[in-house]
């Protein structure tokens, strides 16, 4: 199947700094990507839908000014956690929908963010 | 809202044992149902899916049947291997279209020992 990569795989930062996470579809184009957040022993929670060339659609309760999403090309979406705080520490996973012939979502390996 | 409930883990089995991971859902309407698997250090991979009632999804020896009457999609495998050790997620979606996200269960960690 198709491959989605994320970078970095893990990051540790100080409180108040910003962190950018990249999500790339390596061998297919994705007009839509999704960003999920996973807390320990909990479900993946959808944060936002990233649409190429337009603004992201955020789920209720997700602060769009804190979690900035940019989908500048058909193979790249970025999530920037601005002014990170310890409560933002989590596992962030992106997915991208691969159209024909795949017609399914492909997931990145995730990024572990730890804010000190 | 729509939700997925799956059995709590971890589940530890001996090689060649029978596996069942229960999954039930709550949804308005008739969603498509999925099982994803996440091996250590890797992303989620689609294991199998079913798009309508009574459909059976199968892959790599795993099976799950879409039961509308019990709103369930239990995952089964007759004889597990050590290589099946992973976290399994049950999920639903209302359309197999590009802009539809998935609703996930909490995941069940499976450990198979030799």
PDB file of C-alpha atoms in Angstrom:
ATOM      1  CA  UNK A   1       0.000   0.000   0.000  1.00  0.00           C
ATOM      2  CA  UNK A   2       0.844   3.658  -0.003  1.00  0.00           C
ATOM      3  CA  UNK A   3       3.146   5.216   2.607  1.00  0.00           C
ATOM      4  CA  UNK A   4       2.655   8.213   4.869  1.00  0.00           C
ATOM      5  CA  UNK A   5       5.603   9.562   6.810  1.00  0.00           C
ATOM      6  CA  UNK A   6       5.773  11.875   9.792  1.00  0.00           C
ATOM      7  CA  UNK A   7       8.656  13.941  11.024  1.00  0.00           C
ATOM      8  CA  UNK A   8       9.887  14.078  13.661  1.00  0.00           C
ATOM      9  CA  UNK A   9       8.991  10.759  15.247  1.00  0.00           C
ATOM     10  CA  UNK A  10       9.508  12.251  18.672  1.00  0.00           C
ATOM     11  CA  UNK A  11      10.270  15.702  20.051  1.00  0.00           C
ATOM     12  CA  UNK A  12      10.925  17.191  23.467  1.00  0.00           C
ATOM     13  CA  UNK A  13      10.532  20.922  23.907  1.00  0.00           C
ATOM     14  CA  UNK A  14      10.335  23.549  26.595  1.00  0.00           C
ATOM     15  CA  UNK A  15       7.067  25.101  27.642  1.00  0.00           C
ATOM     16  CA  UNK A  16       6.248  28.173  25.567  1.00  0.00           C
ATOM     17  CA  UNK A  17       8.020  27.083  22.413  1.00  0.00           C
ATOM     18  CA  UNK A  18       6.401  26.056  19.142  1.00  0.00           C
ATOM     19  CA  UNK A  19       6.785  22.700  17.452  1.00  0.00           C
ATOM     20  CA  UNK A  20       6.093  21.793  13.836  1.00  0.00           C
ATOM     21  CA  UNK A  21       5.148  18.273  12.780  1.00  0.00           C
ATOM     22  CA  UNK A  22       5.208  17.259   9.119  1.00  0.00           C
ATOM     23  CA  UNK A  23       3.016  14.678   7.444  1.00  0.00           C
ATOM     24  CA  UNK A  24       3.909  13.534   3.928  1.00  0.00           C
ATOM     25  CA  UNK A  25       2.284  11.172   1.487  1.00  0.00           C
ATOM     26  CA  UNK A  26       5.294   9.594  -0.191  1.00  0.00           C
ATOM     27  CA  UNK A  27       3.905   7.971  -3.304  1.00  0.00           C
ATOM     28  CA  UNK A  28       0.463   9.412  -3.786  1.00  0.00           C
ATOM     29  CA  UNK A  29      -1.285  12.755  -3.723  1.00  0.00           C
ATOM     30  CA  UNK A  30      -3.705  13.575  -0.937  1.00  0.00           C
ATOM     31  CA  UNK A  31      -6.123  16.464  -1.155  1.00  0.00           C
ATOM     32  CA  UNK A  32      -7.371  15.614   2.327  1.00  0.00           C
ATOM     33  CA  UNK A  33      -5.352  14.692   5.390  1.00  0.00           C
ATOM     34  CA  UNK A  34      -6.496  14.196   8.962  1.00  0.00           C
ATOM     35  CA  UNK A  35      -4.765  14.971  12.224  1.00  0.00           C
ATOM     36  CA  UNK A  36      -5.502  12.811  15.265  1.00  0.00           C
ATOM     37  CA  UNK A  37      -4.357  12.979  18.837  1.00  0.00           C
ATOM     38  CA  UNK A  38      -3.952   9.941  21.050  1.00  0.00           C
ATOM     39  CA  UNK A  39      -3.661   9.993  24.822  1.00  0.00           C
ATOM     40  CA  UNK A  40      -2.253   6.954  26.646  1.00  0.00           C
ATOM     41  CA  UNK A  41      -4.674   4.043  26.599  1.00  0.00           C
ATOM     42  CA  UNK A  42      -7.295   6.122  24.805  1.00  0.00           C
ATOM     43  CA  UNK A  43      -8.805   6.395  21.366  1.00  0.00           C
ATOM     44  CA  UNK A  44      -7.455   8.399  18.500  1.00  0.00           C
ATOM     45  CA  UNK A  45      -9.364  11.667  18.639  1.00  0.00           C
ATOM     46  CA  UNK A  46      -9.836  13.619  15.421  1.00  0.00           C
ATOM     47  CA  UNK A  47      -8.425  17.128  15.768  1.00  0.00           C
ATOM     48  CA  UNK A  48      -8.914  18.562  12.299  1.00  0.00           C
ATOM     49  CA  UNK A  49      -9.343  17.887   8.624  1.00  0.00           C
ATOM     50  CA  UNK A  50      -6.631  19.417   6.469  1.00  0.00           C
ATOM     51  CA  UNK A  51      -7.634  20.399   2.937  1.00  0.00           C
ATOM     52  CA  UNK A  52      -5.057  21.265   0.293  1.00  0.00           C
ATOM     53  CA  UNK A  53      -5.250  24.903  -0.664  1.00  0.00           C
ATOM     54  CA  UNK A  54      -7.875  25.878   1.899  1.00  0.00           C
ATOM     55  CA  UNK A  55      -8.339  26.326   5.606  1.00  0.00           C
ATOM     56  CA  UNK A  56      -8.448  23.341   7.897  1.00  0.00           C
ATOM     57  CA  UNK A  57     -11.688  22.266   9.525  1.00  0.00           C
ATOM     58  CA  UNK A  58     -11.295  21.863  13.272  1.00  0.00           C
ATOM     59  CA  UNK A  59     -13.304  19.628  15.561  1.00  0.00           C
ATOM     60  CA  UNK A  60     -15.217  21.145  18.414  1.00  0.00           C
ATOM     61  CA  UNK A  61     -12.995  21.948  21.352  1.00  0.00           C
ATOM     62  CA  UNK A  62      -9.771  22.109  19.335  1.00  0.00           C
ATOM     63  CA  UNK A  63      -8.134  25.544  19.420  1.00  0.00           C
ATOM     64  CA  UNK A  64      -7.289  26.523  15.875  1.00  0.00           C
ATOM     65  CA  UNK A  65      -4.932  29.272  17.013  1.00  0.00           C
ATOM     66  CA  UNK A  66      -2.980  26.793  19.082  1.00  0.00           C
ATOM     67  CA  UNK A  67      -2.864  23.961  16.559  1.00  0.00           C
ATOM     68  CA  UNK A  68      -2.028  25.572  13.234  1.00  0.00           C
ATOM     69  CA  UNK A  69      -2.505  23.369  10.202  1.00  0.00           C
ATOM     70  CA  UNK A  70      -1.139  24.113   6.762  1.00  0.00           C
ATOM     71  CA  UNK A  71      -1.709  21.923   3.718  1.00  0.00           C
ATOM     72  CA  UNK A  72       0.453  23.683   1.188  1.00  0.00           C
ATOM     73  CA  UNK A  73       0.805  20.893  -1.345  1.00  0.00           C
ATOM     74  CA  UNK A  74      -0.806  17.634  -2.348  1.00  0.00           C
ATOM     75  CA  UNK A  75       1.819  15.662  -0.446  1.00  0.00           C
ATOM     76  CA  UNK A  76       2.473  17.723   2.676  1.00  0.00           C
ATOM     77  CA  UNK A  77       0.468  18.873   5.676  1.00  0.00           C
ATOM     78  CA  UNK A  78       2.005  20.438   8.755  1.00  0.00           C
ATOM     79  CA  UNK A  79       0.719  20.774  12.310  1.00  0.00           C
ATOM     80  CA  UNK A  80       2.300  23.467  14.446  1.00  0.00           C
ATOM     81  CA  UNK A  81       1.684  23.392  18.166  1.00  0.00           C
ATOM     82  CA  UNK A  82       2.158  26.999  19.222  1.00  0.00           C
ATOM     83  CA  UNK A  83       3.261  28.050  22.699  1.00  0.00           C
ATOM     84  CA  UNK A  84       3.256  24.444  23.805  1.00  0.00           C
ATOM     85  CA  UNK A  85       2.442  23.523  27.396  1.00  0.00           C
ATOM     86  CA  UNK A  86       2.789  20.233  29.271  1.00  0.00           C
ATOM     87  CA  UNK A  87      -0.867  19.415  28.680  1.00  0.00           C
ATOM     88  CA  UNK A  88      -0.152  19.361  24.936  1.00  0.00           C
ATOM     89  CA  UNK A  89       2.118  16.366  25.444  1.00  0.00           C
ATOM     90  CA  UNK A  90       0.603  13.574  23.433  1.00  0.00           C
ATOM     91  CA  UNK A  91       0.930  11.280  20.442  1.00  0.00           C
ATOM     92  CA  UNK A  92      -0.070  12.993  17.186  1.00  0.00           C
ATOM     93  CA  UNK A  93      -0.982  10.879  14.159  1.00  0.00           C
ATOM     94  CA  UNK A  94      -1.820  11.995  10.660  1.00  0.00           C
ATOM     95  CA  UNK A  95      -3.593  10.133   7.906  1.00  0.00           C
ATOM     96  CA  UNK A  96      -4.095  10.752   4.219  1.00  0.00           C
ATOM     97  CA  UNK A  97      -6.755   9.458   1.904  1.00  0.00           C
ATOM     98  CA  UNK A  98      -5.335   7.677  -1.109  1.00  0.00           C
ATOM     99  CA  UNK A  99      -7.705   7.725  -4.029  1.00  0.00           C
ATOM    100  CA  UNK A 100      -7.824   5.231  -6.844  1.00  0.00           C
ATOM    101  CA  UNK A 101      -6.570   2.493  -6.805  1.00  0.00           C
ATOM    102  CA  UNK A 102      -6.282   2.513  -3.015  1.00  0.00           C
ATOM    103  CA  UNK A 103      -9.508   4.169  -1.806  1.00  0.00           C
ATOM    104  CA  UNK A 104      -8.539   3.990   1.829  1.00  0.00           C
ATOM    105  CA  UNK A 105      -6.837   6.054   4.499  1.00  0.00           C
ATOM    106  CA  UNK A 106      -3.150   5.538   5.208  1.00  0.00           C
ATOM    107  CA  UNK A 107      -1.659   6.483   8.544  1.00  0.00           C
ATOM    108  CA  UNK A 108       1.657   7.941   9.511  1.00  0.00           C
ATOM    109  CA  UNK A 109       3.687   6.337  12.326  1.00  0.00           C
ATOM    110  CA  UNK A 110       2.904   9.165  14.718  1.00  0.00           C
ATOM    111  CA  UNK A 111       4.894  11.835  16.564  1.00  0.00           C
ATOM    112  CA  UNK A 112       5.427  11.725  20.301  1.00  0.00           C
ATOM    113  CA  UNK A 113       5.487  15.268  21.724  1.00  0.00           C
ATOM    114  CA  UNK A 114       6.725  15.874  25.256  1.00  0.00           C
ATOM    115  CA  UNK A 115       6.558  19.401  26.637  1.00  0.00           C
ATOM    116  CA  UNK A 116       8.638  20.043  29.725  1.00  0.00           C
TER     117      UNK A 116
ATOM    118  CA  UNK B   1     -22.595  10.870  19.175  1.00  0.00           C
ATOM    119  CA  UNK B   2     -21.089   8.015  17.252  1.00  0.00           C
ATOM    120  CA  UNK B   3     -18.736   5.819  19.247  1.00  0.00           C
ATOM    121  CA  UNK B   4     -16.878   2.546  19.241  1.00  0.00           C
ATOM    122  CA  UNK B   5     -16.293   0.370  22.293  1.00  0.00           C
ATOM    123  CA  UNK B   6     -13.789  -2.436  22.291  1.00  0.00           C
ATOM    124  CA  UNK B   7     -12.578  -4.752  24.985  1.00  0.00           C
ATOM    125  CA  UNK B   8      -9.898  -3.543  27.322  1.00  0.00           C
ATOM    126  CA  UNK B   9      -6.478  -5.043  27.018  1.00  0.00           C
ATOM    127  CA  UNK B  10      -3.896  -6.164  27.263  1.00  0.00           C
ATOM    128  CA  UNK B  11      -4.689  -9.604  25.948  1.00  0.00           C
ATOM    129  CA  UNK B  12      -2.002 -12.246  26.340  1.00  0.00           C
ATOM    130  CA  UNK B  13      -2.279 -15.531  24.481  1.00  0.00           C
ATOM    131  CA  UNK B  14      -0.101 -18.490  23.734  1.00  0.00           C
ATOM    132  CA  UNK B  15       0.809 -19.221  20.150  1.00  0.00           C
ATOM    133  CA  UNK B  16      -1.917 -21.109  18.251  1.00  0.00           C
ATOM    134  CA  UNK B  17      -4.639 -19.986  20.671  1.00  0.00           C
ATOM    135  CA  UNK B  18      -7.990 -18.658  19.467  1.00  0.00           C
ATOM    136  CA  UNK B  19      -8.416 -14.901  19.512  1.00  0.00           C
ATOM    137  CA  UNK B  20     -11.551 -12.805  19.943  1.00  0.00           C
ATOM    138  CA  UNK B  21     -11.503  -9.043  20.403  1.00  0.00           C
ATOM    139  CA  UNK B  22     -14.971  -7.647  20.952  1.00  0.00           C
ATOM    140  CA  UNK B  23     -16.119  -4.445  19.306  1.00  0.00           C
ATOM    141  CA  UNK B  24     -19.508  -2.769  19.465  1.00  0.00           C
ATOM    142  CA  UNK B  25     -20.595   0.537  18.054  1.00  0.00           C
ATOM    143  CA  UNK B  26     -23.192   3.224  18.543  1.00  0.00           C
ATOM    144  CA  UNK B  27     -24.208   5.183  15.501  1.00  0.00           C
ATOM    145  CA  UNK B  28     -27.182   6.783  13.831  1.00  0.00           C
ATOM    146  CA  UNK B  29     -27.455   4.944  10.563  1.00  0.00           C
ATOM    147  CA  UNK B  30     -25.366   2.179   9.087  1.00  0.00           C
ATOM    148  CA  UNK B  31     -21.657   2.888   9.078  1.00  0.00           C
ATOM    149  CA  UNK B  32     -18.796   1.071   7.445  1.00  0.00           C
ATOM    150  CA  UNK B  33     -16.700  -0.834   9.981  1.00  0.00           C
ATOM    151  CA  UNK B  34     -12.961  -1.389  10.102  1.00  0.00           C
ATOM    152  CA  UNK B  35     -10.220  -3.089  12.023  1.00  0.00           C
ATOM    153  CA  UNK B  36      -6.802  -1.452  11.998  1.00  0.00           C
ATOM    154  CA  UNK B  37      -3.586  -2.903  13.371  1.00  0.00           C
ATOM    155  CA  UNK B  38      -0.582  -1.011  14.691  1.00  0.00           C
ATOM    156  CA  UNK B  39       2.657  -2.956  14.960  1.00  0.00           C
ATOM    157  CA  UNK B  40       5.368  -1.573  17.267  1.00  0.00           C
ATOM    158  CA  UNK B  41       6.950   1.546  15.841  1.00  0.00           C
ATOM    159  CA  UNK B  42       4.701   1.630  12.788  1.00  0.00           C
ATOM    160  CA  UNK B  43       1.586   3.455  11.602  1.00  0.00           C
ATOM    161  CA  UNK B  44      -1.927   2.063  11.586  1.00  0.00           C
ATOM    162  CA  UNK B  45      -2.653  -0.403   8.803  1.00  0.00           C
ATOM    163  CA  UNK B  46      -6.062  -1.443   7.562  1.00  0.00           C
ATOM    164  CA  UNK B  47      -6.582  -5.078   8.501  1.00  0.00           C
ATOM    165  CA  UNK B  48     -10.109  -5.642   7.194  1.00  0.00           C
ATOM    166  CA  UNK B  49     -13.394  -3.888   6.623  1.00  0.00           C
ATOM    167  CA  UNK B  50     -17.115  -4.437   6.032  1.00  0.00           C
ATOM    168  CA  UNK B  51     -19.467  -1.930   4.497  1.00  0.00           C
ATOM    169  CA  UNK B  52     -22.904  -3.416   5.124  1.00  0.00           C
ATOM    170  CA  UNK B  53     -24.781  -5.757   7.416  1.00  0.00           C
ATOM    171  CA  UNK B  54     -23.760  -9.440   7.294  1.00  0.00           C
ATOM    172  CA  UNK B  55     -20.611  -8.650   5.331  1.00  0.00           C
ATOM    173  CA  UNK B  56     -17.556 -10.549   6.502  1.00  0.00           C
ATOM    174  CA  UNK B  57     -14.163  -8.930   6.240  1.00  0.00           C
ATOM    175  CA  UNK B  58     -11.112 -11.176   6.247  1.00  0.00           C
ATOM    176  CA  UNK B  59      -7.360 -10.835   5.904  1.00  0.00           C
ATOM    177  CA  UNK B  60      -4.265 -12.691   7.139  1.00  0.00           C
ATOM    178  CA  UNK B  61      -6.423 -15.267   8.924  1.00  0.00           C
ATOM    179  CA  UNK B  62      -8.433 -12.610  10.773  1.00  0.00           C
ATOM    180  CA  UNK B  63     -12.186 -12.321  10.292  1.00  0.00           C
ATOM    181  CA  UNK B  64     -14.969 -10.033  11.457  1.00  0.00           C
ATOM    182  CA  UNK B  65     -18.669 -10.046  10.581  1.00  0.00           C
ATOM    183  CA  UNK B  66     -20.844  -6.932  10.549  1.00  0.00           C
ATOM    184  CA  UNK B  67     -23.787  -7.733  12.842  1.00  0.00           C
ATOM    185  CA  UNK B  68     -26.428  -5.062  12.637  1.00  0.00           C
ATOM    186  CA  UNK B  69     -28.738  -6.705  15.174  1.00  0.00           C
ATOM    187  CA  UNK B  70     -26.074  -6.621  17.878  1.00  0.00           C
ATOM    188  CA  UNK B  71     -24.183  -3.573  16.507  1.00  0.00           C
ATOM    189  CA  UNK B  72     -20.999  -5.569  16.696  1.00  0.00           C
ATOM    190  CA  UNK B  73     -17.897  -6.296  14.629  1.00  0.00           C
ATOM    191  CA  UNK B  74     -15.857  -8.748  16.690  1.00  0.00           C
ATOM    192  CA  UNK B  75     -12.383  -9.686  15.452  1.00  0.00           C
ATOM    193  CA  UNK B  76     -11.421 -13.365  15.440  1.00  0.00           C
ATOM    194  CA  UNK B  77      -8.491 -15.513  14.471  1.00  0.00           C
ATOM    195  CA  UNK B  78      -8.332 -19.245  14.858  1.00  0.00           C
ATOM    196  CA  UNK B  79      -4.632 -19.610  15.597  1.00  0.00           C
ATOM    197  CA  UNK B  80      -2.531 -16.613  16.568  1.00  0.00           C
ATOM    198  CA  UNK B  81       1.180 -16.260  15.978  1.00  0.00           C
ATOM    199  CA  UNK B  82       3.850 -14.274  17.768  1.00  0.00           C
ATOM    200  CA  UNK B  83       3.946 -11.958  14.774  1.00  0.00           C
ATOM    201  CA  UNK B  84       0.322 -10.961  15.488  1.00  0.00           C
ATOM    202  CA  UNK B  85       1.436  -9.084  18.601  1.00  0.00           C
ATOM    203  CA  UNK B  86       0.227  -5.525  18.057  1.00  0.00           C
ATOM    204  CA  UNK B  87      -2.472  -3.037  19.014  1.00  0.00           C
ATOM    205  CA  UNK B  88      -5.814  -3.536  17.269  1.00  0.00           C
ATOM    206  CA  UNK B  89      -8.286  -0.701  16.713  1.00  0.00           C
ATOM    207  CA  UNK B  90     -11.920  -1.025  15.756  1.00  0.00           C
ATOM    208  CA  UNK B  91     -13.298   1.972  13.851  1.00  0.00           C
ATOM    209  CA  UNK B  92     -16.310   3.219  11.948  1.00  0.00           C
ATOM    210  CA  UNK B  93     -16.950   5.670   9.173  1.00  0.00           C
ATOM    211  CA  UNK B  94     -20.074   6.743   7.406  1.00  0.00           C
ATOM    212  CA  UNK B  95     -18.710   7.102   3.945  1.00  0.00           C
ATOM    213  CA  UNK B  96     -15.772   5.673   2.093  1.00  0.00           C
ATOM    214  CA  UNK B  97     -15.059   9.112   0.797  1.00  0.00           C
ATOM    215  CA  UNK B  98     -11.914  11.108   1.070  1.00  0.00           C
ATOM    216  CA  UNK B  99     -13.193  13.720   3.481  1.00  0.00           C
ATOM    217  CA  UNK B 100     -14.647  11.371   6.058  1.00  0.00           C
ATOM    218  CA  UNK B 101     -12.620  10.736   9.189  1.00  0.00           C
ATOM    219  CA  UNK B 102     -12.751   7.600  11.303  1.00  0.00           C
ATOM    220  CA  UNK B 103     -14.115   7.144  14.811  1.00  0.00           C
ATOM    221  CA  UNK B 104     -11.860   4.797  16.755  1.00  0.00           C
ATOM    222  CA  UNK B 105     -12.143   2.546  19.764  1.00  0.00           C
ATOM    223  CA  UNK B 106      -9.447   2.753  22.434  1.00  0.00           C
ATOM    224  CA  UNK B 107      -7.415  -0.085  20.997  1.00  0.00           C
ATOM    225  CA  UNK B 108      -6.601  -3.509  22.371  1.00  0.00           C
ATOM    226  CA  UNK B 109      -3.019  -4.610  22.852  1.00  0.00           C
ATOM    227  CA  UNK B 110      -2.387  -8.238  21.970  1.00  0.00           C
ATOM    228  CA  UNK B 111       0.713 -10.090  23.096  1.00  0.00           C
ATOM    229  CA  UNK B 112       1.310 -13.596  21.780  1.00  0.00           C
ATOM    230  CA  UNK B 113       3.929 -15.669  23.535  1.00  0.00           C
ATOM    231  CA  UNK B 114       5.693 -18.696  22.113  1.00  0.00           C
TER     232      UNK B 114
END
